[in-house]
Amino acid sequence: YGGAAGELIRDSIPHGAIAGAMLESPVILLGSFGSYRGGLEAFGHANAAFAPALPWEHGVPFGWNSWSAVGGKLDYDVYSKTSDFLRKLQDNGFNKEGTVYVNFDSFWNNLTPEQLEAAVRQVKDNGQKAGIYWTPFAFWGTGFEREVEGTEGRFTYNDMLLRDREGNLLPSLDGGLAIDPTHPGNRLRTDYHLKRFVEWGFDYVKLDFLGHGALEGSHHNPDIRTGIQAYNFGMDYIVRSLDPQKIGRPFHINLSIAPIFPHIYGHSRRISCDAFGTLADTEYMLNSLTYGWWMNGTIYRYNDPDHTVLYQSFNQEPTSYHEGRSRLNASVIAGTLMMMGDDFRKEEACLRAEEWLENQDIVALAGLGETFLP
């Protein structure tokens, strides 16, 4: 086997081992460099030469994501009013090649299907694109015997949950249980959700908690013997399902809580876990960027510095003026996705956005999509 397994990388059982008449090790890069910066950039370019990044030719995604703004209290009102507010910003320069995304995060199912369709229509009427959220390999809740959507009663979630080699459920991570990416029920579930996202008119998806799909376990497909093989199996199907040649339009795929490698399944990848609006959040995200800047433009088109909070996240007190500006500056140098994370029904959030996001020097720098060298 190649790689490691253990608590530090969230595995609870030993690494699987591949088998066969002829086996190949992972490719290894040997090099000597004057600094870690040069070495990691060379490592990024070498990986991109071996397996090119998923191509994206449509510029840095500018826009908004709902999680930091309202968390689980997501509703039609905040989404609708955010779209209207962003329309003013985009008319004054906050966009990339005219494009702005207005993205649902978790709890988008608070809205009815009719509200979702109406929300997407409004976004498109405002000259914007709509984004959605999904966790393809994580199960939330306790209703294991619940029917899996899209399977017409053939499978329950209990059928699909990943187990160890003795048949025991793997421990939960972040409150979610792992789904086996190789189970046929999960392929039907993937078809169900992705088809709806495309038909509803979405142009962007944030795929979250992807590490659940790379856990070591006993997989339904006997040819899949390691967690990364399972991750490849599941992610390859998602990317092929959202291929622009298949669906007839570009579709941005953003990865969150995802393995760095394999890297060919996302246009962008979140550089850290959740980063909100305080100076401590800015420091946390920049720490991740210090060691991961080299992925931008090599193995992923863009690093994602997470939702950029100018004023206040739903789970924090309001930030000072300079804390907000520091959070914005950190995102600008990250590479970058420019997804705002405020509830723009709050006056101070709007005032900061109008001052900072209509500044064409800031917008132009963010629009380069280039990470600053640590």
Coordinates of C-alpha atoms in Angstrom, one line a residue:
Y1 CA 0.0 0.0 0.0
G2 CA 1.0 3.6 -0.4
G3 CA -0.1 6.3 2.2
A4 CA -1.1 6.2 5.8
A5 CA -4.1 5.7 8.0
G6 CA -4.8 6.8 11.5
E7 CA -6.6 9.3 13.7
L8 CA -4.6 12.3 12.3
I9 CA -6.2 11.7 8.9
R10 CA -9.5 10.6 10.4
D11 CA -9.3 6.8 9.6
S12 CA -10.3 4.4 12.3
I13 CA -9.1 1.2 10.7
P14 CA -5.8 0.3 9.0
H15 CA -5.0 1.2 5.4
G16 CA -6.3 -1.1 2.7
A17 CA -3.8 -2.9 0.4
I18 CA -4.2 -3.4 -3.3
A19 CA -3.7 -6.8 -4.9
G20 CA -3.0 -8.2 -8.4
A21 CA -0.4 -9.7 -10.7
M22 CA 1.3 -6.3 -11.4
L23 CA 1.1 -3.4 -9.0
E24 CA 2.4 0.2 -9.2
S25 CA 3.4 2.4 -6.4
P26 CA 2.3 6.1 -6.2
V27 CA 4.6 8.4 -8.2
I28 CA 7.3 10.0 -6.1
L29 CA 9.0 13.4 -6.7
L30 CA 12.6 13.8 -5.6
G31 CA 14.1 17.3 -5.7
S32 CA 16.5 19.7 -4.0
F33 CA 15.4 23.3 -3.5
G34 CA 16.6 26.5 -1.9
S35 CA 13.4 27.0 0.0
Y36 CA 10.2 25.2 0.8
R37 CA 8.4 27.6 -1.4
G38 CA 10.2 26.7 -4.5
G39 CA 10.0 23.0 -3.7
L40 CA 6.2 23.0 -3.2
E41 CA 5.6 25.0 -6.3
A42 CA 7.7 22.5 -8.3
F43 CA 5.7 19.7 -6.6
G44 CA 2.4 21.4 -7.7
H45 CA 3.5 21.8 -11.3
A46 CA 4.8 18.2 -11.4
N47 CA 1.5 16.9 -10.2
A48 CA -0.3 19.0 -12.7
A49 CA 1.9 17.6 -15.5
F50 CA 1.1 14.1 -14.3
A51 CA -2.6 14.7 -13.9
P52 CA -3.9 18.1 -15.2
A53 CA -6.3 20.1 -13.0
L54 CA -10.0 20.1 -14.0
P55 CA -10.1 22.9 -16.5
W56 CA -12.0 26.1 -15.8
E57 CA -11.9 29.0 -18.3
H58 CA -14.6 31.3 -16.9
G59 CA -12.8 33.4 -14.4
V60 CA -12.7 33.8 -10.6
P61 CA -16.2 33.1 -9.1
F62 CA -17.4 36.2 -7.4
G63 CA -20.6 36.2 -5.3
W64 CA -22.1 35.1 -2.0
N65 CA -22.5 31.9 0.1
S66 CA -25.3 31.6 2.7
W67 CA -23.6 29.6 5.5
S68 CA -21.8 32.3 7.4
A69 CA -24.6 34.8 6.8
V70 CA -27.5 32.8 8.4
G71 CA -26.4 29.2 9.0
G72 CA -29.4 27.0 9.5
K73 CA -31.9 29.9 9.3
L74 CA -31.6 30.0 5.5
D75 CA -34.9 31.1 3.9
Y76 CA -36.2 32.6 0.7
D77 CA -36.1 36.1 2.1
V78 CA -32.4 36.3 2.7
Y79 CA -31.5 34.7 -0.6
S80 CA -33.8 36.9 -2.6
K81 CA -32.7 40.1 -0.9
T82 CA -29.0 39.2 -1.2
S83 CA -29.5 38.7 -5.0
D84 CA -31.0 42.2 -5.2
F85 CA -28.2 43.8 -3.2
L86 CA -25.5 42.0 -5.2
R87 CA -27.1 43.3 -8.4
K88 CA -26.1 46.8 -7.2
L89 CA -22.6 45.8 -6.5
Q90 CA -22.1 43.9 -9.8
D91 CA -23.3 46.9 -11.7
N92 CA -20.6 48.9 -10.0
G93 CA -17.8 46.4 -10.8
F94 CA -18.1 43.5 -8.3
N95 CA -18.0 40.7 -10.8
K96 CA -15.7 38.7 -13.0
E97 CA -16.5 38.8 -16.7
G98 CA -20.0 39.9 -15.7
T99 CA -20.6 36.8 -13.5
V100 CA -21.8 36.8 -9.9
Y101 CA -22.9 33.6 -8.1
V102 CA -25.6 33.6 -5.4
N103 CA -25.1 30.3 -3.5
F104 CA -27.2 28.2 -1.2
D105 CA -25.2 26.3 1.5
S106 CA -26.6 23.7 3.9
F107 CA -30.3 23.9 4.8
W108 CA -31.3 24.9 1.3
N109 CA -34.0 22.3 1.8
N110 CA -35.7 24.7 4.2
L111 CA -37.2 26.0 1.0
T112 CA -39.9 24.2 -1.0
P113 CA -39.1 23.1 -4.5
E114 CA -41.3 25.9 -5.8
Q115 CA -39.3 28.5 -3.7
L116 CA -36.0 27.1 -5.0
E117 CA -37.2 27.4 -8.6
A118 CA -38.4 31.0 -8.0
A119 CA -35.1 31.8 -6.3
V120 CA -33.2 30.6 -9.3
R121 CA -35.4 32.6 -11.7
Q122 CA -34.9 35.8 -9.7
V123 CA -31.1 35.3 -9.7
K124 CA -31.1 34.8 -13.4
D125 CA -33.3 37.8 -13.9
N126 CA -30.7 39.8 -12.0
G127 CA -28.0 38.6 -14.4
Q128 CA -26.5 36.2 -11.9
K129 CA -25.9 32.5 -11.5
A130 CA -27.2 30.2 -8.7
G131 CA -25.2 27.8 -6.6
I132 CA -26.2 24.8 -4.5
Y133 CA -24.7 22.5 -1.8
W134 CA -24.5 18.8 -1.3
T135 CA -22.7 16.2 0.8
P136 CA -22.3 13.1 -1.5
F137 CA -20.6 10.8 1.0
A138 CA -22.0 11.8 4.4
F139 CA -25.2 10.8 6.1
W140 CA -26.8 13.0 8.8
G141 CA -29.3 11.9 11.4
T142 CA -30.3 8.5 12.8
G143 CA -33.0 7.3 10.4
F144 CA -30.9 4.5 9.0
E145 CA -33.8 2.7 7.6
R146 CA -35.0 5.7 5.6
E147 CA -35.4 5.0 1.9
V148 CA -32.6 6.5 -0.2
E149 CA -33.9 9.1 -2.5
G150 CA -33.7 8.1 -6.2
T151 CA -33.6 4.4 -5.6
E152 CA -37.4 3.7 -5.7
G153 CA -37.4 1.7 -2.5
R154 CA -34.5 -0.6 -3.5
F155 CA -32.1 0.7 -0.8
T156 CA -32.1 2.2 2.7
Y157 CA -29.3 4.3 4.1
N158 CA -28.4 1.4 6.3
D159 CA -27.5 -0.5 3.2
M160 CA -25.1 2.1 2.0
L161 CA -23.3 3.1 5.2
L162 CA -19.6 2.3 5.2
R163 CA -18.4 -0.4 7.6
D164 CA -15.2 -1.8 8.9
R165 CA -13.9 -5.3 7.9
E166 CA -15.9 -6.9 10.7
G167 CA -19.2 -5.3 9.5
N168 CA -19.4 -2.6 12.2
L169 CA -20.4 1.0 11.3
L170 CA -17.5 3.4 11.1
P171 CA -17.5 6.1 13.8
S172 CA -19.2 9.3 12.9
L173 CA -17.1 12.3 11.8
D174 CA -18.3 15.8 12.5
G175 CA -21.7 14.3 13.3
G176 CA -22.0 12.4 10.0
L177 CA -21.6 8.8 9.1
A178 CA -19.7 7.7 6.0
I179 CA -21.6 6.5 2.9
D180 CA -19.8 3.9 0.7
P181 CA -19.1 5.7 -2.6
T182 CA -19.1 2.3 -4.4
H183 CA -22.6 1.2 -3.4
P184 CA -25.1 1.1 -6.3
G185 CA -27.6 2.9 -4.2
N186 CA -25.3 5.9 -3.9
R187 CA -24.9 6.1 -7.6
L188 CA -28.7 6.3 -8.0
R189 CA -28.8 8.9 -5.2
T190 CA -26.1 10.9 -7.1
D191 CA -28.1 10.7 -10.3
Y192 CA -31.2 12.0 -8.4
H193 CA -29.6 15.0 -6.8
L194 CA -27.4 16.1 -9.7
K195 CA -30.2 15.8 -12.2
R196 CA -32.4 18.1 -10.0
F197 CA -29.6 20.6 -9.6
V198 CA -29.1 20.8 -13.4
E199 CA -32.8 20.9 -14.1
W200 CA -33.5 23.6 -11.5
G201 CA -30.9 25.8 -13.3
F202 CA -27.9 25.8 -10.9
D203 CA -24.5 26.5 -12.3
Y204 CA -22.3 25.8 -9.2
V205 CA -22.1 23.1 -6.5
K206 CA -20.2 23.1 -3.2
L207 CA -19.5 19.5 -2.3
D208 CA -18.8 19.3 1.4
F209 CA -17.4 16.7 3.9
L210 CA -15.7 14.8 1.0
G211 CA -13.2 13.2 3.4
H212 CA -16.0 10.8 4.4
G213 CA -15.7 9.3 0.9
A214 CA -12.0 8.6 1.3
L215 CA -12.2 6.6 4.6
E216 CA -10.8 3.1 4.8
G217 CA -13.5 0.5 5.1
S218 CA -15.1 -2.6 3.6
H219 CA -16.6 -1.4 0.3
H220 CA -19.5 -2.9 -1.7
N221 CA -17.4 -3.1 -4.8
P222 CA -14.8 -5.9 -4.1
D223 CA -12.4 -4.4 -6.6
I224 CA -12.2 -1.3 -4.4
R225 CA -9.7 -2.0 -1.7
T226 CA -8.6 1.4 -0.3
G227 CA -10.4 4.6 0.7
I228 CA -8.8 6.6 -2.1
Q229 CA -9.9 4.1 -4.7
A230 CA -13.4 4.6 -3.4
Y231 CA -13.1 8.3 -3.5
N232 CA -11.9 8.2 -7.1
F233 CA -14.9 5.9 -7.9
G234 CA -17.4 8.3 -6.4
M235 CA -15.9 11.6 -7.6
D236 CA -15.3 10.5 -11.1
Y237 CA -19.0 9.7 -11.5
I238 CA -19.9 13.2 -10.2
V239 CA -17.6 15.0 -12.5
R240 CA -18.8 13.0 -15.5
S241 CA -22.4 13.7 -14.5
L242 CA -21.7 17.4 -14.6
D243 CA -19.5 17.5 -17.7
P244 CA -20.4 20.6 -19.7
Q245 CA -20.6 18.6 -22.9
K246 CA -23.3 16.5 -21.2
I247 CA -25.4 19.2 -19.5
G248 CA -24.8 21.9 -22.1
R249 CA -23.3 24.6 -19.9
P250 CA -20.3 25.3 -17.5
F251 CA -20.8 24.0 -14.0
H252 CA -18.3 25.0 -11.3
I253 CA -17.4 22.3 -8.8
N254 CA -16.1 23.5 -5.4
L255 CA -14.6 21.0 -2.9
S256 CA -14.8 21.4 0.8
I257 CA -13.2 19.3 3.6
A258 CA -11.7 17.3 0.8
P259 CA -8.5 15.4 0.4
I260 CA -5.8 17.4 -1.5
F261 CA -5.2 14.4 -3.7
P262 CA -6.6 13.1 -6.0
H263 CA -7.1 16.7 -7.3
I264 CA -8.8 16.2 -10.6
Y265 CA -12.4 16.5 -9.4
G266 CA -12.8 20.1 -8.5
H267 CA -12.2 23.5 -10.1
S268 CA -11.6 25.0 -6.6
R269 CA -10.9 23.6 -3.2
R270 CA -11.4 25.2 0.2
I271 CA -8.0 25.9 1.7
S272 CA -9.1 25.5 5.3
C273 CA -12.2 24.5 7.3
D274 CA -14.8 27.1 8.2
A275 CA -13.3 30.6 8.4
F276 CA -15.7 33.3 9.6
G277 CA -15.1 37.0 10.3
T278 CA -12.8 37.7 13.3
L279 CA -9.1 38.3 13.2
A280 CA -8.6 34.8 14.6
D281 CA -10.5 33.4 11.6
T282 CA -8.3 35.4 9.2
E283 CA -5.1 34.1 11.0
Y284 CA -6.4 30.5 10.7
M285 CA -7.2 30.8 7.0
L286 CA -3.8 32.4 6.3
N287 CA -2.0 29.7 8.2
S288 CA -3.6 27.1 5.8
L289 CA -2.7 29.4 2.9
T290 CA 1.0 29.6 4.0
Y291 CA 1.3 25.8 3.4
G292 CA -1.2 25.4 0.6
W293 CA -0.8 28.4 -1.7
W294 CA 1.0 26.3 -4.3
M295 CA -2.2 24.4 -5.2
N296 CA -3.7 27.5 -6.8
G297 CA -3.1 27.4 -10.5
T298 CA -1.4 24.0 -10.4
I299 CA -3.6 21.2 -9.2
Y300 CA -6.7 23.3 -8.6
R301 CA -7.6 26.4 -10.6
Y302 CA -8.4 28.3 -7.5
N303 CA -7.9 28.1 -3.8
D304 CA -11.1 28.9 -1.8
P305 CA -10.5 31.1 1.3
D306 CA -14.1 30.3 2.4
H307 CA -16.9 32.8 2.9
T308 CA -15.5 36.3 3.3
V309 CA -17.2 38.0 6.2
L310 CA -17.0 41.8 6.1
Y311 CA -19.1 42.5 9.2
Q312 CA -20.8 39.6 11.1
S313 CA -21.2 35.9 10.8
F314 CA -24.3 34.3 12.2
N315 CA -22.3 32.7 15.1
Q316 CA -20.2 35.6 16.1
E317 CA -20.5 39.2 17.4
P318 CA -20.0 42.0 14.9
T319 CA -16.4 42.6 13.9
S320 CA -14.5 45.9 13.9
Y321 CA -14.0 47.8 10.7
H322 CA -10.3 46.7 10.5
E323 CA -11.1 43.1 11.2
G324 CA -13.5 43.0 8.3
R325 CA -11.0 44.7 6.0
S326 CA -8.3 42.2 7.1
R327 CA -10.6 39.3 6.3
L328 CA -11.2 40.7 2.8
N329 CA -7.5 41.3 2.2
A330 CA -6.7 37.8 3.2
S331 CA -9.2 36.4 0.7
V332 CA -7.9 38.7 -2.1
I333 CA -4.4 37.2 -1.8
A334 CA -5.6 33.7 -1.6
G335 CA -6.0 33.0 -5.2
T336 CA -9.1 33.0 -5.0
L337 CA -12.9 32.6 -4.8
M338 CA -14.6 35.8 -3.8
M339 CA -17.7 34.6 -2.0
M340 CA -19.0 37.0 0.5
G341 CA -20.5 35.7 3.8
D342 CA -22.7 38.5 5.3
D343 CA -26.4 38.9 5.8
F344 CA -26.9 42.0 3.7
R345 CA -30.1 42.9 5.4
K346 CA -27.8 44.5 8.0
E347 CA -26.9 48.1 7.3
E348 CA -23.3 48.0 8.4
A349 CA -22.6 44.9 6.2
C350 CA -24.0 46.8 3.2
L351 CA -22.0 49.9 3.9
R352 CA -18.7 47.9 4.1
A353 CA -19.5 46.0 1.0
E354 CA -20.3 49.2 -1.0
E355 CA -17.1 50.8 0.2
W356 CA -14.8 47.9 -0.4
L357 CA -16.3 45.7 -3.1
E358 CA -16.8 48.6 -5.5
N359 CA -13.1 49.5 -5.3
Q360 CA -11.8 48.5 -8.7
D361 CA -8.3 48.0 -7.5
I362 CA -9.4 45.4 -5.0
V363 CA -11.7 43.7 -7.6
A364 CA -9.0 43.6 -10.2
L365 CA -6.5 42.1 -7.9
A366 CA -9.0 39.4 -6.7
G367 CA -9.9 38.8 -10.3
L368 CA -6.4 37.8 -11.3
G369 CA -6.9 34.5 -9.5
E370 CA -3.3 34.4 -8.3
T371 CA -2.1 33.5 -4.8
F372 CA 0.5 35.7 -3.2
L373 CA 3.8 34.0 -2.4
P374 CA 4.2 33.4 1.4

